[in-house]
mmCIF file of C-alpha atoms in Angstrom:
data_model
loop_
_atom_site.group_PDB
_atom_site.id
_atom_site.type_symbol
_atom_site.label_atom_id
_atom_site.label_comp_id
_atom_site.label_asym_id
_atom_site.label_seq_id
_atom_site.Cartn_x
_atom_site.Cartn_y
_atom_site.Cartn_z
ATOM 1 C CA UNK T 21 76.440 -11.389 -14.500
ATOM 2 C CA UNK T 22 76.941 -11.969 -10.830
ATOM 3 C CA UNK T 23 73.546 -13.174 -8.813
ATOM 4 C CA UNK T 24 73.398 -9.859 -6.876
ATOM 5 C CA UNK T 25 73.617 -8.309 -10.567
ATOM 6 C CA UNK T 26 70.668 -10.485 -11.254
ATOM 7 C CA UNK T 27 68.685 -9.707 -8.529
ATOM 8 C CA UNK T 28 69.100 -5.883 -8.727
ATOM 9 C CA UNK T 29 68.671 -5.664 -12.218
ATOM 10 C CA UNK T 30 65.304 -7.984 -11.410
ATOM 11 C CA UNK T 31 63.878 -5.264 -8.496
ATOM 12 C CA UNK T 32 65.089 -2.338 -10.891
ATOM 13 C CA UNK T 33 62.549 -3.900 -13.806
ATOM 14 C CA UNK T 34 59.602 -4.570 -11.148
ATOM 15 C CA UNK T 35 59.491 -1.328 -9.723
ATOM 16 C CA UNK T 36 59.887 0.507 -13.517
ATOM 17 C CA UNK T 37 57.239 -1.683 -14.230
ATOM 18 C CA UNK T 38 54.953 -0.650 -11.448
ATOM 19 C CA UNK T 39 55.697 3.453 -11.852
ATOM 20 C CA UNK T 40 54.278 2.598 -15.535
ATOM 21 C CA UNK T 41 51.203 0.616 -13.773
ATOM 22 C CA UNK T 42 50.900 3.999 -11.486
ATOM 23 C CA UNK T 43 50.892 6.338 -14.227
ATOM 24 C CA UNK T 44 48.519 5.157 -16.460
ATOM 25 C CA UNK T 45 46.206 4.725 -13.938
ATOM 26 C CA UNK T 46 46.890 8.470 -13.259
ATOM 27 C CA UNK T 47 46.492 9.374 -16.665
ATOM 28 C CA UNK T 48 43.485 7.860 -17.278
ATOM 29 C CA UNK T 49 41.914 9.092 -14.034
ATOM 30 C CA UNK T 50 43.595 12.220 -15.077
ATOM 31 C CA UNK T 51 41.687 11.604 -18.421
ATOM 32 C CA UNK T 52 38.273 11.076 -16.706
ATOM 33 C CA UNK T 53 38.205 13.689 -14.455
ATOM 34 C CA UNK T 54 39.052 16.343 -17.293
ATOM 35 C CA UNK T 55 35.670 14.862 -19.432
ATOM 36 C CA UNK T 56 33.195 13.743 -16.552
ATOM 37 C CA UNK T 57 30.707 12.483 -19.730
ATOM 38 C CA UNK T 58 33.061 10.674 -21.725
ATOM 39 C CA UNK T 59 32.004 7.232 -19.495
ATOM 40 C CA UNK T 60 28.241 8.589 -19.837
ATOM 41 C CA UNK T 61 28.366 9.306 -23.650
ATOM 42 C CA UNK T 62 30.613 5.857 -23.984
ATOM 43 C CA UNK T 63 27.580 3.842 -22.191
ATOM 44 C CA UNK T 64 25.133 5.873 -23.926
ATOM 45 C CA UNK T 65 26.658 4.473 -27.182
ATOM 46 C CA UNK T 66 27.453 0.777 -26.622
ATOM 47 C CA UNK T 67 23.424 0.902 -25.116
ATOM 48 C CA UNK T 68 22.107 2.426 -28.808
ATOM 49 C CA UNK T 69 24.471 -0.587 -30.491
ATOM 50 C CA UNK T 70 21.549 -2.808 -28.789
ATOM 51 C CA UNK T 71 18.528 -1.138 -30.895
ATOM 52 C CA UNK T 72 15.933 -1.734 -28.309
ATOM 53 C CA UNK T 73 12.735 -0.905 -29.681
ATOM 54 C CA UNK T 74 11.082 2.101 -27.787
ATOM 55 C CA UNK T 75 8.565 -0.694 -25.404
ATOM 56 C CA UNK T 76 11.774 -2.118 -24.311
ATOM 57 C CA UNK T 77 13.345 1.506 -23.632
ATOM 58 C CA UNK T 78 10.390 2.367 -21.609
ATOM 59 C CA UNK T 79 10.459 -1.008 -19.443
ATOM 60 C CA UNK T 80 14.157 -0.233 -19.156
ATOM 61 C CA UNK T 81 13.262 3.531 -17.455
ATOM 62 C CA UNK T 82 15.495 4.899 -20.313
ATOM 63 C CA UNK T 83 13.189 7.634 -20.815
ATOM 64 C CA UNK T 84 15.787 10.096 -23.186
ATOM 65 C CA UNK T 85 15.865 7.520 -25.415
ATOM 66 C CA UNK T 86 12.298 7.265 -25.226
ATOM 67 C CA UNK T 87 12.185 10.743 -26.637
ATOM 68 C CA UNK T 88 14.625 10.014 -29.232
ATOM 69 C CA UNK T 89 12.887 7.245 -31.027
ATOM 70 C CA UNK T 90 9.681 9.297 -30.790
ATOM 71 C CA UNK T 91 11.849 11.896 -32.361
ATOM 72 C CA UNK T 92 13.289 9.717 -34.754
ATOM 73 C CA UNK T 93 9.079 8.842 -36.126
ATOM 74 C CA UNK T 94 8.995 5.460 -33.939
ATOM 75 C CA UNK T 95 5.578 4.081 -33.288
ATOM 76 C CA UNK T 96 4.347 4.585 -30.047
ATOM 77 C CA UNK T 97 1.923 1.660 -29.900
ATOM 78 C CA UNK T 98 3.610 -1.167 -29.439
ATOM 79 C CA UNK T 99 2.508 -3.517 -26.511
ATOM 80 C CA UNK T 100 3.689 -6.646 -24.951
ATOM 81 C CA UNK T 101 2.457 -10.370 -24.979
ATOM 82 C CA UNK T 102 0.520 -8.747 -21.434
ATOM 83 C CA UNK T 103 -0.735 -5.759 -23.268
ATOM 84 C CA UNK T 104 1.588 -3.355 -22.011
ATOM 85 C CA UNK T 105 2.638 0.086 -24.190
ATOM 86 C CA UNK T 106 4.384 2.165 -23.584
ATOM 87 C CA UNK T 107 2.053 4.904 -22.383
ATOM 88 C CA UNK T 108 1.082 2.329 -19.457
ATOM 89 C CA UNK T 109 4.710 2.703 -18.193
ATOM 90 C CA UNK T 110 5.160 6.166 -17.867
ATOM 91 C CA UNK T 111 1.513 6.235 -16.942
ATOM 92 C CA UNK T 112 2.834 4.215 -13.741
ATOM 93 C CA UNK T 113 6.277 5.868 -13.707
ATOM 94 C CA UNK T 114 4.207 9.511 -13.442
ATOM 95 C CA UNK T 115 6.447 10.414 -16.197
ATOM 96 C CA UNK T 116 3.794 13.005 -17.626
ATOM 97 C CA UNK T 117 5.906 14.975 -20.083
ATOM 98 C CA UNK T 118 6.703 11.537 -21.802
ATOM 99 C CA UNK T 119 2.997 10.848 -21.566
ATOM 100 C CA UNK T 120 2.127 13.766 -23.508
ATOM 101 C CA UNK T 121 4.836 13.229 -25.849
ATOM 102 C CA UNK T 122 2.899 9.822 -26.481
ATOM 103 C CA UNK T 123 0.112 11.128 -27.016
ATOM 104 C CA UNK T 124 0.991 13.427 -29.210
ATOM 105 C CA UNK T 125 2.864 10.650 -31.142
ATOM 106 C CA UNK T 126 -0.453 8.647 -31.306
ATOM 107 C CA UNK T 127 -0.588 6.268 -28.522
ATOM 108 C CA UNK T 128 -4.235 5.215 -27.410
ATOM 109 C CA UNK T 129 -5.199 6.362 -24.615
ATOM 110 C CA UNK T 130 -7.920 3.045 -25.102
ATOM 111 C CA UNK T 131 -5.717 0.320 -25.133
ATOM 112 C CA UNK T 132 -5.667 -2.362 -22.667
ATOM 113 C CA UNK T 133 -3.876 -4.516 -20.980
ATOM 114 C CA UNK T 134 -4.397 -8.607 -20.266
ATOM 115 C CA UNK T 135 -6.113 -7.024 -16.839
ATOM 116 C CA UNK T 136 -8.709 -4.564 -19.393
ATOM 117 C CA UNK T 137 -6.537 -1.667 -17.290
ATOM 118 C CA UNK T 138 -5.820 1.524 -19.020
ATOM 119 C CA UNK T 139 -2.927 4.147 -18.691
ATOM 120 C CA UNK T 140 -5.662 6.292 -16.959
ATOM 121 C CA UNK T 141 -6.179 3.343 -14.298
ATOM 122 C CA UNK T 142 -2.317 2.764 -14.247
ATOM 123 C CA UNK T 143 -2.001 6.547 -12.993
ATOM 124 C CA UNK T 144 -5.141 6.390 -10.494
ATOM 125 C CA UNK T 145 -3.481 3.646 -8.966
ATOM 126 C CA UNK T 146 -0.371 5.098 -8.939
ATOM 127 C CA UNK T 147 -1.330 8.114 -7.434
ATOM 128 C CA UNK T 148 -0.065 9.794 -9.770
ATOM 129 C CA UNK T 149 -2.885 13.601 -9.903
ATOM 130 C CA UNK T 150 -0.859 14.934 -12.911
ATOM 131 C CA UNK T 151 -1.257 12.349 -15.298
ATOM 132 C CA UNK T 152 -4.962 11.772 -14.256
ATOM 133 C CA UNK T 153 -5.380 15.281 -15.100
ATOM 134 C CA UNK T 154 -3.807 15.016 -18.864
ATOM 135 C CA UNK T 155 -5.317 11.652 -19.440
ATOM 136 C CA UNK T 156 -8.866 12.940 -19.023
ATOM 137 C CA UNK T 157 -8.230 16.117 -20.383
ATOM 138 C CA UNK T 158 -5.769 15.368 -23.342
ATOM 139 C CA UNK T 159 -7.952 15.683 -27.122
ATOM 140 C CA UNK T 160 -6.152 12.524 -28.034
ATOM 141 C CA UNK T 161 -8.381 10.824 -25.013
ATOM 142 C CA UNK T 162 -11.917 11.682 -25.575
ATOM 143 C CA UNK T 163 -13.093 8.405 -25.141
ATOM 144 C CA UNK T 164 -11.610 7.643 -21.833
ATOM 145 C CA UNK T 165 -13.638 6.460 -19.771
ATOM 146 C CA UNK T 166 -13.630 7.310 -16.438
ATOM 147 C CA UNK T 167 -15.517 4.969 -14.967
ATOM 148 C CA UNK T 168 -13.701 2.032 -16.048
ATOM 149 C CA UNK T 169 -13.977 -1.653 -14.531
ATOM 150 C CA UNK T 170 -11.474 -4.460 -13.532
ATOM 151 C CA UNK T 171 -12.353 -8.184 -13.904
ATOM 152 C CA UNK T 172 -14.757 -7.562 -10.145
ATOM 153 C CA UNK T 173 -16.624 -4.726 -11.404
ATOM 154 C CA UNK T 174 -14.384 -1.942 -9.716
ATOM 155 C CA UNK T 175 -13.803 1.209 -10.930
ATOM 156 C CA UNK T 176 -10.699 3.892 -10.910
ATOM 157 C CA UNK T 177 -13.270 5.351 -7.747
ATOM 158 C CA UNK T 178 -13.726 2.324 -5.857
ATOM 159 C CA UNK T 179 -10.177 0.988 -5.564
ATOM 160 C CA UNK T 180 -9.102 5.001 -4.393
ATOM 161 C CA UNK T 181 -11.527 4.815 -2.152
ATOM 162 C CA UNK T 182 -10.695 1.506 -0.987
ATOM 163 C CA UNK T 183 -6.860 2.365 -0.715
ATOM 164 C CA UNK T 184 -7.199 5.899 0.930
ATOM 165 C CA UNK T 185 -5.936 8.060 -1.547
ATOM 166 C CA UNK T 186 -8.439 10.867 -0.434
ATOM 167 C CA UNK T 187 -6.641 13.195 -3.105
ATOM 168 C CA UNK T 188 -7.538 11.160 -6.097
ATOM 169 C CA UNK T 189 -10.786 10.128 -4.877
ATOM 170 C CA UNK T 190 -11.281 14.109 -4.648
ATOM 171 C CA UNK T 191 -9.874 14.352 -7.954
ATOM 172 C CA UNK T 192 -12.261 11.263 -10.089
ATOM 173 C CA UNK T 193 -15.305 12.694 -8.552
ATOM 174 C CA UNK T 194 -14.617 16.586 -10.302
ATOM 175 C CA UNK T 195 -14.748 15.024 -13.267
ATOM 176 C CA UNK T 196 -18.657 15.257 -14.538
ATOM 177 C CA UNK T 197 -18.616 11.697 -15.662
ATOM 178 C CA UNK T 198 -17.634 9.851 -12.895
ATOM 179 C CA UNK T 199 -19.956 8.010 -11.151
ATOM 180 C CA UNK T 200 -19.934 7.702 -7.338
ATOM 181 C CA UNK T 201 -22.501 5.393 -7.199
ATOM 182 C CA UNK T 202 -21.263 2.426 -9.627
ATOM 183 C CA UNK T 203 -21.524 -1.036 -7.871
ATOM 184 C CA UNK T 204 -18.642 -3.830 -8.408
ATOM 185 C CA UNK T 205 -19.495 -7.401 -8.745
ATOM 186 C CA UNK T 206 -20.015 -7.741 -5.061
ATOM 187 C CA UNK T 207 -22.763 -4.885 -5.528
ATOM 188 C CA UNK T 208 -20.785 -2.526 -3.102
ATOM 189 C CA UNK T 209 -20.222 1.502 -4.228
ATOM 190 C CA UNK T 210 -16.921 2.911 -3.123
ATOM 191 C CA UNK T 211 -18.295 4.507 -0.465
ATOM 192 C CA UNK T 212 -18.624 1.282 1.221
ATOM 193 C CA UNK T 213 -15.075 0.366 0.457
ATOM 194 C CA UNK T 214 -13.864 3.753 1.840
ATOM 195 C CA UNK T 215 -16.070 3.089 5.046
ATOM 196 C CA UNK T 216 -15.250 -0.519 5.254
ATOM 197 C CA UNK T 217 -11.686 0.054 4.968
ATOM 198 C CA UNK T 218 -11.747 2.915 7.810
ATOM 199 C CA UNK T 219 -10.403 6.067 5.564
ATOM 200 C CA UNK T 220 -12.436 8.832 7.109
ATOM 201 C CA UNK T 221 -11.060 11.393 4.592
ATOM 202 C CA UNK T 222 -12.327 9.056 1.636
ATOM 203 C CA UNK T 223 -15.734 9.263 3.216
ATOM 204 C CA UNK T 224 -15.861 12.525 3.806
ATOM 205 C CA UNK T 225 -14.721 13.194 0.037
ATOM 206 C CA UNK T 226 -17.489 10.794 -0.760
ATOM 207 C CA UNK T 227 -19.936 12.424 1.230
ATOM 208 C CA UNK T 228 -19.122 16.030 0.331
ATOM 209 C CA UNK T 229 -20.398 15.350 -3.612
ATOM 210 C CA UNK T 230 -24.134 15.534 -4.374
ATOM 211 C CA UNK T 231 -24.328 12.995 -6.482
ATOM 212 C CA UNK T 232 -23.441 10.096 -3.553
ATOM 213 C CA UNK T 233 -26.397 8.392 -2.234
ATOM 214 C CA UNK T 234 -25.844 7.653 1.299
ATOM 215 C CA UNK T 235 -28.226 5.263 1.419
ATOM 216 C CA UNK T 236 -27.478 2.845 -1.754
ATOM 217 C CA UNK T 237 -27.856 -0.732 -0.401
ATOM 218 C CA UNK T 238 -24.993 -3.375 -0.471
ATOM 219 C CA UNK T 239 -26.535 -5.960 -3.576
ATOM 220 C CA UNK T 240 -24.723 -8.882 -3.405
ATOM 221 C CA UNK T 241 -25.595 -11.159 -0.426
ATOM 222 C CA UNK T 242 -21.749 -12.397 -1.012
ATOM 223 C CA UNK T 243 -20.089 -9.259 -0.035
ATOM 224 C CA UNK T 244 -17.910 -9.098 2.990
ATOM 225 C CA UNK T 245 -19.501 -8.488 6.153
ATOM 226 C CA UNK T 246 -17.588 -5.046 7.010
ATOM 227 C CA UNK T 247 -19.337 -3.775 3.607
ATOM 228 C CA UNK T 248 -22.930 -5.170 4.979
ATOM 229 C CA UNK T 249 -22.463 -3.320 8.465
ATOM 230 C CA UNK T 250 -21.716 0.109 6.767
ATOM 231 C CA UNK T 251 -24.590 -0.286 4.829
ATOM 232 C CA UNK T 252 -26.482 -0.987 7.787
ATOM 233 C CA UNK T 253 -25.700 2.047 9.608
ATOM 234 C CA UNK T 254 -25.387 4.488 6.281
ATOM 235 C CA UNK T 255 -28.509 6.583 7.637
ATOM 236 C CA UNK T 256 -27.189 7.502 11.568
ATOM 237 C CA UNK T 257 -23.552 8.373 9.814
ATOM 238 C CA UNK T 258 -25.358 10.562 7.304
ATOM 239 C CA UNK T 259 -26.807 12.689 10.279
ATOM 240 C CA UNK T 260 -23.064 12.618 12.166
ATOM 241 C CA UNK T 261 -21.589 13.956 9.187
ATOM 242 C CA UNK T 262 -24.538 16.632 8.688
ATOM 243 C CA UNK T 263 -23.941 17.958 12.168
ATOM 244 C CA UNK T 264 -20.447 17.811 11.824
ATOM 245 C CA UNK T 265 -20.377 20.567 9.017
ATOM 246 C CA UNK T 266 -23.183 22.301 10.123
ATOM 247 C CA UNK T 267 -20.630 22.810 13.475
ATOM 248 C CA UNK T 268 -22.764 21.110 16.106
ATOM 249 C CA UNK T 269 -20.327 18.068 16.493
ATOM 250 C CA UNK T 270 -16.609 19.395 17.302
ATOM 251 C CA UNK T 271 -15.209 16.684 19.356
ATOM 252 C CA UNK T 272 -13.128 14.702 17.426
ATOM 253 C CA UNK T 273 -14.324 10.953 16.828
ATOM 254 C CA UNK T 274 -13.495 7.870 14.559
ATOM 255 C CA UNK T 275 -14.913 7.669 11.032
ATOM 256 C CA UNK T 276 -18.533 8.147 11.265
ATOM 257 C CA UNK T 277 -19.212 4.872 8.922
ATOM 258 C CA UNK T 278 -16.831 2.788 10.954
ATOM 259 C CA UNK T 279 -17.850 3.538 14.459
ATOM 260 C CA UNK T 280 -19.626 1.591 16.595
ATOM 261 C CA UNK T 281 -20.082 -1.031 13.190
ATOM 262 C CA UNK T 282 -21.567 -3.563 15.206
ATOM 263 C CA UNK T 283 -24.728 -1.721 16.947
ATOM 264 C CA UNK T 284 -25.549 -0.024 13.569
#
């Protein structure tokens, strides 16, 4: 054989050898687009190989398999070296059909984390009005409490009301245990930290319950100034916010506990 023989015979074998290289790919795209799951179902089944425990499915967000090892008669109360279960995640995640599924499994609605946070203050903070609503009304969580308190004395009220979130401060205040009037460590109610803060709605959520006293006194000689000022002028915004309702003050104006802070 000739070197031209050679060197024909050598392009002939390349470009057989890249149709082959073409049509497998084909195939197996050919293949995939036929069965659009078979990738899912072959992930799906090289990730149960691992057997992950149902914590570490729920830190993963792999909430089907959640379900399936709740299915399967896993325990649901498993926590982390920070305290963390399960229910605490999808307290956070606002997954509240896995919640309930908890629940009903037998997680504690009680347990804490390193922080002393619970799955209800996971979903206050969170913003997340749904699970609120099963975790205070659920019969598995008759002992929740409400009116819980971080490492400063705060409650599920107070940091709402110091974050804005009108709609859950709305929400903790329907409930006939919660107290608007609780004082954190710095011996301020969460109507100051609304105030303080400037969230007008907050206040006005605040202000609209019966129970609020307008004119509780800041405590704690350590508390931040802003908080000392509110207090200070707690009286004059009362009588703003009277008028306001009562349709005598229509012009539009800043948050009556915030304005004018410093000649309060």
């Amino acid at each position: 054989m000739n070197a031209r023989t050679a060197a024909r015979s050598a392009r002939a074998l390349a470009t057989l050898a890249g149709a082959r290289a073409v049509g497998s790919a084909e195939c197996q795209q050919r293949r995939t687009s036929q069965h659009p799951d078979a990738v899912f179902f072959e992930q799906l089944e090289a990730h149960r190989q691992l057997r992950l425990s149902l914590l570490a499915e729920a830190k993963l967000g792999e909430w089907y398999e959640v379900k399936r090892l709740l299915d399967r008669g896993d325990a649901p109360g498993e926590a982390d070296s920070e305290g963390v279960t399960a229910l605490h995640l999808a307290a956070r995640e606002g997954k509240t059909m896995i919640a309930g599924w908890l629940l009903d499994a037998g997680a504690s609605c009680d347990a804490r984390d390193a922080s002393g946070r619970s799955a209800l203050a996971y979903a206050a903070a969170a913003s997340h009005p749904q699970l609120v609503a099963l975790l205070l009304a659920s019969p598995h969580c008759e002992r929740t409490d409400v009116n819980e308190r971080d490492r400063t004395g705060a409650t599920l009220l107070h940091r709402a009301a110091a974050t804005g979130a009108h709609g859950m401060v709305r929400q903790l205040l329907r409930h006939p245990r919660c107290d608007p009037n609780a004082c954190d460590a710095y011996g301020t109610a969460p109507l100051h930290k609304a105030a303080a803060f400037g969230h007008e709605q907050a206040v006005h959520a605040l202000l609209a319950d019966v129970r609020t006293q307008i004119d509780l006194p800041v405590a704690e000689p350590s508390a931040p100034g802003a908080h000392e000022a509110i207090s200070n002028g707690r009286r004059r915004a009362a009588r703003r916010d009277e008028q306001r309702a009562a349709g005598r003050a229509r012009q539009p104006r800043a948050c009556p506990l915030t304005a004018r802070r410093d000649g309060a």
